[in-house]
Amino acid sequence: MRVLTWNVWGLRGGPVRVVRALREVRADVVCLQECPRWPGGRLVLRLAARAAGLRLASGGGRSGLAVLLRAGRSAPEAGRAGVVRFPRERRGWWWSYPRGAAWVRVRHDGVTLVVASAHLDVAPHARTAQAHALAAAFAGTPRLVLAGDLNEPPGGPAWTALGGGLLDADPAGAPTFPVGAGRHARHRLDAVLVRGMQVAGSGPAGAAGHGAGARPVSDHRAVLVEVRPR
């Protein structure tokens, strides 16, 4: 199962370019962060997913998170999807960005697993608390793919808090942020963590998130891994 995680930057790089990148990668499961939250954003996301040969299985709308599945390989189980929402904080004159995880229970090639797309806070105290909450939410899940923008490099408190037998599927991965408009990524903030799954391969995600040209597709580089059930 090919799994892609990507912070799509609110589609500021253009839905057409995001669709083109997703079509090129041809992942079976796509976990997105910073999806459009404005009115009509969920419809735009659905249309973009369809154009890329995928379907929206969980999230969208105000959550800013989404799990997309490729038709014919992965099927969501009816009524087995939702969004974990974290409390927002008042920070000065503004409220913190909505954080959480969109998840769906998936049947893929005869095997059942849970896929979650997560986006953690930029503030260290909130990020660590959110990681603990995610670990508790999925503690009883034997097969789990937790992918997303962790807003923290490997080895940090949030990564430690997630723990629970989760394996970093791309430990030697390249930095993922920031990219585009002449910038070179310095931090590996985006990752795919798995439990009860075996990593079959990992590597660059083609053009997804590379941000070529003056107008980047996203400020994050996408991460692509291939996993199979143990």
PDB file of C-alpha atoms in Angstrom:
ATOM      1  CA  MET A   1       0.000   0.000   0.000  1.00  0.00           C
ATOM      2  CA  ARG A   2       1.493   3.304  -1.105  1.00  0.00           C
ATOM      3  CA  VAL A   3       0.903   6.034   1.487  1.00  0.00           C
ATOM      4  CA  LEU A   4       1.461   9.732   0.837  1.00  0.00           C
ATOM      5  CA  THR A   5       1.305  12.517   3.420  1.00  0.00           C
ATOM      6  CA  TRP A   6       1.367  16.158   2.349  1.00  0.00           C
ATOM      7  CA  ASN A   7       0.627  19.553   3.853  1.00  0.00           C
ATOM      8  CA  VAL A   8      -1.045  21.210   0.840  1.00  0.00           C
ATOM      9  CA  TRP A   9      -0.800  24.794   2.170  1.00  0.00           C
ATOM     10  CA  GLY A  10      -4.504  25.582   1.797  1.00  0.00           C
ATOM     11  CA  LEU A  11      -4.256  24.861  -1.967  1.00  0.00           C
ATOM     12  CA  ARG A  12      -2.562  28.255  -2.406  1.00  0.00           C
ATOM     13  CA  GLY A  13      -0.347  26.648  -5.024  1.00  0.00           C
ATOM     14  CA  GLY A  14      -3.446  25.915  -7.119  1.00  0.00           C
ATOM     15  CA  PRO A  15      -5.793  22.898  -7.089  1.00  0.00           C
ATOM     16  CA  VAL A  16      -4.778  21.925 -10.632  1.00  0.00           C
ATOM     17  CA  ARG A  17      -1.115  21.624  -9.670  1.00  0.00           C
ATOM     18  CA  VAL A  18      -1.977  19.618  -6.551  1.00  0.00           C
ATOM     19  CA  VAL A  19      -4.117  17.257  -8.652  1.00  0.00           C
ATOM     20  CA  ARG A  20      -1.283  16.872 -11.150  1.00  0.00           C
ATOM     21  CA  ALA A  21       1.149  15.937  -8.368  1.00  0.00           C
ATOM     22  CA  LEU A  22      -1.280  13.424  -6.832  1.00  0.00           C
ATOM     23  CA  ARG A  23      -1.905  11.799 -10.207  1.00  0.00           C
ATOM     24  CA  GLU A  24       1.841  11.453 -10.741  1.00  0.00           C
ATOM     25  CA  VAL A  25       2.435   9.785  -7.370  1.00  0.00           C
ATOM     26  CA  ARG A  26      -0.527   7.359  -7.648  1.00  0.00           C
ATOM     27  CA  ALA A  27      -0.697   6.585  -3.935  1.00  0.00           C
ATOM     28  CA  ASP A  28      -3.369   4.220  -2.597  1.00  0.00           C
ATOM     29  CA  VAL A  29      -3.875   6.326   0.527  1.00  0.00           C
ATOM     30  CA  VAL A  30      -3.320  10.094   0.759  1.00  0.00           C
ATOM     31  CA  CYS A  31      -3.223  12.007   4.059  1.00  0.00           C
ATOM     32  CA  LEU A  32      -3.541  15.770   3.625  1.00  0.00           C
ATOM     33  CA  GLN A  33      -3.112  18.658   6.033  1.00  0.00           C
ATOM     34  CA  GLU A  34      -4.053  22.344   5.678  1.00  0.00           C
ATOM     35  CA  CYS A  35      -6.884  21.563   3.292  1.00  0.00           C
ATOM     36  CA  PRO A  36      -9.099  24.565   2.379  1.00  0.00           C
ATOM     37  CA  ARG A  37     -11.329  25.522   5.301  1.00  0.00           C
ATOM     38  CA  TRP A  38     -13.195  28.355   3.573  1.00  0.00           C
ATOM     39  CA  PRO A  39     -16.858  27.962   2.470  1.00  0.00           C
ATOM     40  CA  GLY A  40     -16.952  25.586  -0.472  1.00  0.00           C
ATOM     41  CA  GLY A  41     -13.516  24.216   0.374  1.00  0.00           C
ATOM     42  CA  ARG A  42     -14.840  20.723   1.027  1.00  0.00           C
ATOM     43  CA  LEU A  43     -16.448  20.644  -2.437  1.00  0.00           C
ATOM     44  CA  VAL A  44     -13.195  21.810  -4.038  1.00  0.00           C
ATOM     45  CA  LEU A  45     -11.360  19.065  -2.152  1.00  0.00           C
ATOM     46  CA  ARG A  46     -13.849  16.429  -3.310  1.00  0.00           C
ATOM     47  CA  LEU A  47     -13.524  17.547  -6.931  1.00  0.00           C
ATOM     48  CA  ALA A  48      -9.726  17.630  -6.709  1.00  0.00           C
ATOM     49  CA  ALA A  49      -9.691  14.132  -5.215  1.00  0.00           C
ATOM     50  CA  ARG A  50     -11.952  12.815  -7.968  1.00  0.00           C
ATOM     51  CA  ALA A  51      -9.758  14.391 -10.651  1.00  0.00           C
ATOM     52  CA  ALA A  52      -6.763  12.589  -9.121  1.00  0.00           C
ATOM     53  CA  GLY A  53      -8.576   9.230  -9.118  1.00  0.00           C
ATOM     54  CA  LEU A  54      -9.232   9.340  -5.364  1.00  0.00           C
ATOM     55  CA  ARG A  55     -12.211   9.772  -3.044  1.00  0.00           C
ATOM     56  CA  LEU A  56     -12.600  11.740   0.169  1.00  0.00           C
ATOM     57  CA  ALA A  57     -13.046   9.135   2.922  1.00  0.00           C
ATOM     58  CA  SER A  58     -12.671  11.309   6.034  1.00  0.00           C
ATOM     59  CA  GLY A  59     -12.231  14.941   7.038  1.00  0.00           C
ATOM     60  CA  GLY A  60     -12.497  17.984   4.833  1.00  0.00           C
ATOM     61  CA  GLY A  61     -14.269  21.208   5.746  1.00  0.00           C
ATOM     62  CA  ARG A  62     -13.357  23.047   8.948  1.00  0.00           C
ATOM     63  CA  SER A  63     -10.963  20.357  10.173  1.00  0.00           C
ATOM     64  CA  GLY A  64      -8.429  21.189   7.457  1.00  0.00           C
ATOM     65  CA  LEU A  65      -7.526  17.487   7.347  1.00  0.00           C
ATOM     66  CA  ALA A  66      -8.394  14.711   4.921  1.00  0.00           C
ATOM     67  CA  VAL A  67      -7.829  11.047   4.118  1.00  0.00           C
ATOM     68  CA  LEU A  68      -8.233  10.163   0.430  1.00  0.00           C
ATOM     69  CA  LEU A  69      -8.453   6.602  -0.904  1.00  0.00           C
ATOM     70  CA  ARG A  70      -7.860   5.221  -4.385  1.00  0.00           C
ATOM     71  CA  ALA A  71     -10.932   3.461  -5.748  1.00  0.00           C
ATOM     72  CA  GLY A  72     -10.569  -0.273  -6.289  1.00  0.00           C
ATOM     73  CA  ARG A  73      -7.769  -0.837  -3.758  1.00  0.00           C
ATOM     74  CA  SER A  74      -8.948   0.634  -0.458  1.00  0.00           C
ATOM     75  CA  ALA A  75     -12.534   0.792   0.791  1.00  0.00           C
ATOM     76  CA  PRO A  76     -13.680   2.662   3.909  1.00  0.00           C
ATOM     77  CA  GLU A  77     -15.867   0.722   6.322  1.00  0.00           C
ATOM     78  CA  ALA A  78     -19.339   2.276   6.721  1.00  0.00           C
ATOM     79  CA  GLY A  79     -19.653   4.468   9.803  1.00  0.00           C
ATOM     80  CA  ARG A  80     -15.998   3.961  10.749  1.00  0.00           C
ATOM     81  CA  ALA A  81     -14.546   7.433  10.197  1.00  0.00           C
ATOM     82  CA  GLY A  82     -14.247  10.634  12.176  1.00  0.00           C
ATOM     83  CA  VAL A  83     -12.136  13.578  13.283  1.00  0.00           C
ATOM     84  CA  VAL A  84     -10.241  13.994  16.560  1.00  0.00           C
ATOM     85  CA  ARG A  85     -10.359  17.716  17.380  1.00  0.00           C
ATOM     86  CA  PHE A  86      -8.009  19.401  19.841  1.00  0.00           C
ATOM     87  CA  PRO A  87      -9.042  22.461  21.900  1.00  0.00           C
ATOM     88  CA  ARG A  88      -7.989  25.810  20.462  1.00  0.00           C
ATOM     89  CA  GLU A  89      -6.114  28.345  22.572  1.00  0.00           C
ATOM     90  CA  ARG A  90      -6.285  32.129  22.772  1.00  0.00           C
ATOM     91  CA  ARG A  91      -2.811  33.422  21.903  1.00  0.00           C
ATOM     92  CA  GLY A  92      -2.584  37.146  22.145  1.00  0.00           C
ATOM     93  CA  TRP A  93      -4.950  38.706  19.633  1.00  0.00           C
ATOM     94  CA  TRP A  94      -5.756  35.478  17.809  1.00  0.00           C
ATOM     95  CA  TRP A  95      -6.843  31.874  18.335  1.00  0.00           C
ATOM     96  CA  SER A  96      -4.575  28.948  17.562  1.00  0.00           C
ATOM     97  CA  TYR A  97      -5.008  27.154  14.234  1.00  0.00           C
ATOM     98  CA  PRO A  98      -7.408  24.152  14.390  1.00  0.00           C
ATOM     99  CA  ARG A  99      -5.484  20.927  15.014  1.00  0.00           C
ATOM    100  CA  GLY A 100      -6.458  17.278  15.166  1.00  0.00           C
ATOM    101  CA  ALA A 101      -6.587  14.089  13.122  1.00  0.00           C
ATOM    102  CA  ALA A 102      -8.998  12.789  10.486  1.00  0.00           C
ATOM    103  CA  TRP A 103      -9.209   9.000  10.565  1.00  0.00           C
ATOM    104  CA  VAL A 104     -10.914   6.176   8.723  1.00  0.00           C
ATOM    105  CA  ARG A 105     -11.066   2.401   9.161  1.00  0.00           C
ATOM    106  CA  VAL A 106     -10.020   0.912   5.829  1.00  0.00           C
ATOM    107  CA  ARG A 107     -10.241  -2.490   4.176  1.00  0.00           C
ATOM    108  CA  HIS A 108      -7.248  -2.814   1.846  1.00  0.00           C
ATOM    109  CA  ASP A 109      -6.602  -6.001  -0.116  1.00  0.00           C
ATOM    110  CA  GLY A 110      -8.483  -8.015   2.520  1.00  0.00           C
ATOM    111  CA  VAL A 111      -6.761  -6.476   5.544  1.00  0.00           C
ATOM    112  CA  THR A 112      -8.348  -3.985   7.976  1.00  0.00           C
ATOM    113  CA  LEU A 113      -6.382  -1.045   9.347  1.00  0.00           C
ATOM    114  CA  VAL A 114      -6.902   2.529  10.555  1.00  0.00           C
ATOM    115  CA  VAL A 115      -5.432   5.458   8.622  1.00  0.00           C
ATOM    116  CA  ALA A 116      -5.161   8.880  10.275  1.00  0.00           C
ATOM    117  CA  SER A 117      -4.029  12.256   8.932  1.00  0.00           C
ATOM    118  CA  ALA A 118      -2.734  14.451  11.764  1.00  0.00           C
ATOM    119  CA  HIS A 119      -1.562  18.042  12.165  1.00  0.00           C
ATOM    120  CA  LEU A 120       0.073  19.022  15.463  1.00  0.00           C
ATOM    121  CA  ASP A 121       0.545  22.487  16.952  1.00  0.00           C
ATOM    122  CA  VAL A 122       3.515  24.816  16.474  1.00  0.00           C
ATOM    123  CA  ALA A 123       3.574  25.560  20.223  1.00  0.00           C
ATOM    124  CA  PRO A 124       5.666  22.921  22.068  1.00  0.00           C
ATOM    125  CA  HIS A 125       3.388  22.561  25.110  1.00  0.00           C
ATOM    126  CA  ALA A 126       0.253  22.089  22.993  1.00  0.00           C
ATOM    127  CA  ARG A 127       2.009  19.817  20.500  1.00  0.00           C
ATOM    128  CA  THR A 128       3.178  17.394  23.178  1.00  0.00           C
ATOM    129  CA  ALA A 129      -0.275  17.290  24.797  1.00  0.00           C
ATOM    130  CA  GLN A 130      -1.855  16.612  21.403  1.00  0.00           C
ATOM    131  CA  ALA A 131       0.612  13.781  20.735  1.00  0.00           C
ATOM    132  CA  HIS A 132      -0.351  12.178  24.064  1.00  0.00           C
ATOM    133  CA  ALA A 133      -4.049  12.546  23.123  1.00  0.00           C
ATOM    134  CA  LEU A 134      -3.470  10.878  19.735  1.00  0.00           C
ATOM    135  CA  ALA A 135      -1.538   8.025  21.347  1.00  0.00           C
ATOM    136  CA  ALA A 136      -4.469   7.434  23.708  1.00  0.00           C
ATOM    137  CA  ALA A 137      -7.076   7.713  20.927  1.00  0.00           C
ATOM    138  CA  PHE A 138      -5.429   4.980  18.831  1.00  0.00           C
ATOM    139  CA  ALA A 139      -3.926   2.885  21.647  1.00  0.00           C
ATOM    140  CA  GLY A 140      -6.104  -0.151  20.911  1.00  0.00           C
ATOM    141  CA  THR A 141      -5.537  -0.141  17.157  1.00  0.00           C
ATOM    142  CA  PRO A 142      -3.422  -3.153  16.095  1.00  0.00           C
ATOM    143  CA  ARG A 143      -2.786  -1.903  12.532  1.00  0.00           C
ATOM    144  CA  LEU A 144      -2.325   1.853  12.275  1.00  0.00           C
ATOM    145  CA  VAL A 145      -0.936   4.312   9.730  1.00  0.00           C
ATOM    146  CA  LEU A 146      -0.573   7.742  11.360  1.00  0.00           C
ATOM    147  CA  ALA A 147       0.724  10.303   8.889  1.00  0.00           C
ATOM    148  CA  GLY A 148       0.991  14.040   8.922  1.00  0.00           C
ATOM    149  CA  ASP A 149       2.685  17.295   9.774  1.00  0.00           C
ATOM    150  CA  LEU A 150       4.077  16.842  13.294  1.00  0.00           C
ATOM    151  CA  ASN A 151       5.651  20.332  13.367  1.00  0.00           C
ATOM    152  CA  GLU A 152       8.652  18.835  15.137  1.00  0.00           C
ATOM    153  CA  PRO A 153      11.818  16.982  14.058  1.00  0.00           C
ATOM    154  CA  PRO A 154      12.353  13.317  15.042  1.00  0.00           C
ATOM    155  CA  GLY A 155      13.384  12.735  18.626  1.00  0.00           C
ATOM    156  CA  GLY A 156      11.298  15.589  20.033  1.00  0.00           C
ATOM    157  CA  PRO A 157       8.786  15.288  22.889  1.00  0.00           C
ATOM    158  CA  ALA A 158       5.813  14.798  20.552  1.00  0.00           C
ATOM    159  CA  TRP A 159       7.512  11.885  18.773  1.00  0.00           C
ATOM    160  CA  THR A 160       8.310  10.341  22.152  1.00  0.00           C
ATOM    161  CA  ALA A 161       4.741  10.871  23.353  1.00  0.00           C
ATOM    162  CA  LEU A 162       3.318   9.083  20.310  1.00  0.00           C
ATOM    163  CA  GLY A 163       5.515   6.036  21.052  1.00  0.00           C
ATOM    164  CA  GLY A 164       3.341   2.987  21.608  1.00  0.00           C
ATOM    165  CA  GLY A 165       5.168   0.751  19.149  1.00  0.00           C
ATOM    166  CA  LEU A 166       4.823   3.212  16.268  1.00  0.00           C
ATOM    167  CA  LEU A 167       7.591   2.836  13.707  1.00  0.00           C
ATOM    168  CA  ASP A 168       8.987   5.721  11.665  1.00  0.00           C
ATOM    169  CA  ALA A 169       8.478   4.447   8.114  1.00  0.00           C
ATOM    170  CA  ASP A 170      11.160   6.709   6.609  1.00  0.00           C
ATOM    171  CA  PRO A 171      13.832   7.270   9.312  1.00  0.00           C
ATOM    172  CA  ALA A 172      16.457   8.383   6.796  1.00  0.00           C
ATOM    173  CA  GLY A 173      14.038  10.696   5.015  1.00  0.00           C
ATOM    174  CA  ALA A 174      15.053  14.079   3.673  1.00  0.00           C
ATOM    175  CA  PRO A 175      13.979  17.350   5.317  1.00  0.00           C
ATOM    176  CA  THR A 176      10.454  18.396   4.343  1.00  0.00           C
ATOM    177  CA  PHE A 177      10.163  22.075   5.350  1.00  0.00           C
ATOM    178  CA  PRO A 178      10.385  24.779   4.073  1.00  0.00           C
ATOM    179  CA  VAL A 179      10.478  24.320   0.296  1.00  0.00           C
ATOM    180  CA  GLY A 180       9.615  26.434  -2.745  1.00  0.00           C
ATOM    181  CA  ALA A 181      10.626  29.813  -4.170  1.00  0.00           C
ATOM    182  CA  GLY A 182      14.349  29.136  -3.849  1.00  0.00           C
ATOM    183  CA  ARG A 183      14.162  27.783  -0.273  1.00  0.00           C
ATOM    184  CA  HIS A 184      15.804  24.514   0.713  1.00  0.00           C
ATOM    185  CA  ALA A 185      14.164  22.277   3.302  1.00  0.00           C
ATOM    186  CA  ARG A 186      15.993  22.176   6.641  1.00  0.00           C
ATOM    187  CA  HIS A 187      13.606  20.303   8.968  1.00  0.00           C
ATOM    188  CA  ARG A 188      11.882  16.906   8.734  1.00  0.00           C
ATOM    189  CA  LEU A 189       8.479  17.792  10.149  1.00  0.00           C
ATOM    190  CA  ASP A 190       6.319  15.436   8.055  1.00  0.00           C
ATOM    191  CA  ALA A 191       6.272  11.693   8.651  1.00  0.00           C
ATOM    192  CA  VAL A 192       4.437   8.393   8.337  1.00  0.00           C
ATOM    193  CA  LEU A 193       4.325   6.317  11.518  1.00  0.00           C
ATOM    194  CA  VAL A 194       3.014   2.743  11.472  1.00  0.00           C
ATOM    195  CA  ARG A 195       2.029  -0.042  13.856  1.00  0.00           C
ATOM    196  CA  GLY A 196       1.401  -3.627  12.810  1.00  0.00           C
ATOM    197  CA  MET A 197       2.714  -2.793   9.341  1.00  0.00           C
ATOM    198  CA  GLN A 198       5.974  -3.625   7.619  1.00  0.00           C
ATOM    199  CA  VAL A 199       7.805  -0.955   5.619  1.00  0.00           C
ATOM    200  CA  ALA A 200       8.413  -2.127   2.059  1.00  0.00           C
ATOM    201  CA  GLY A 201      10.023   1.042   0.751  1.00  0.00           C
ATOM    202  CA  SER A 202      10.202   4.809   0.884  1.00  0.00           C
ATOM    203  CA  GLY A 203      11.453   7.622  -1.265  1.00  0.00           C
ATOM    204  CA  PRO A 204      10.786  11.012  -2.834  1.00  0.00           C
ATOM    205  CA  ALA A 205       7.222  11.722  -3.889  1.00  0.00           C
ATOM    206  CA  GLY A 206       7.922  12.923  -7.402  1.00  0.00           C
ATOM    207  CA  ALA A 207       6.896  16.544  -7.901  1.00  0.00           C
ATOM    208  CA  ALA A 208       4.583  16.587  -4.893  1.00  0.00           C
ATOM    209  CA  GLY A 209       5.544  19.461  -2.649  1.00  0.00           C
ATOM    210  CA  HIS A 210       8.841  20.241  -4.365  1.00  0.00           C
ATOM    211  CA  GLY A 211       7.591  23.727  -5.154  1.00  0.00           C
ATOM    212  CA  ALA A 212       9.436  24.186  -8.433  1.00  0.00           C
ATOM    213  CA  GLY A 213       9.274  27.667  -9.902  1.00  0.00           C
ATOM    214  CA  ALA A 214       8.480  31.055  -8.411  1.00  0.00           C
ATOM    215  CA  ARG A 215       5.048  29.898  -7.239  1.00  0.00           C
ATOM    216  CA  PRO A 216       5.436  26.801  -5.063  1.00  0.00           C
ATOM    217  CA  VAL A 217       2.806  24.060  -4.907  1.00  0.00           C
ATOM    218  CA  SER A 218       3.291  23.915  -1.127  1.00  0.00           C
ATOM    219  CA  ASP A 219       5.791  24.959   1.515  1.00  0.00           C
ATOM    220  CA  HIS A 220       6.101  21.298   2.570  1.00  0.00           C
ATOM    221  CA  ARG A 221       7.648  18.389   0.710  1.00  0.00           C
ATOM    222  CA  ALA A 222       5.443  15.306   0.521  1.00  0.00           C
ATOM    223  CA  VAL A 223       6.495  11.976   2.029  1.00  0.00           C
ATOM    224  CA  LEU A 224       5.781   8.697   0.234  1.00  0.00           C
ATOM    225  CA  VAL A 225       6.189   5.218   1.755  1.00  0.00           C
ATOM    226  CA  GLU A 226       5.074   1.709   0.869  1.00  0.00           C
ATOM    227  CA  VAL A 227       3.836  -0.558   3.664  1.00  0.00           C
ATOM    228  CA  ARG A 228       2.288  -4.011   3.987  1.00  0.00           C
ATOM    229  CA  PRO A 229       0.586  -5.779   6.915  1.00  0.00           C
ATOM    230  CA  ARG A 230       2.781  -7.882   9.174  1.00  0.00           C
TER     231      ARG A 230
END
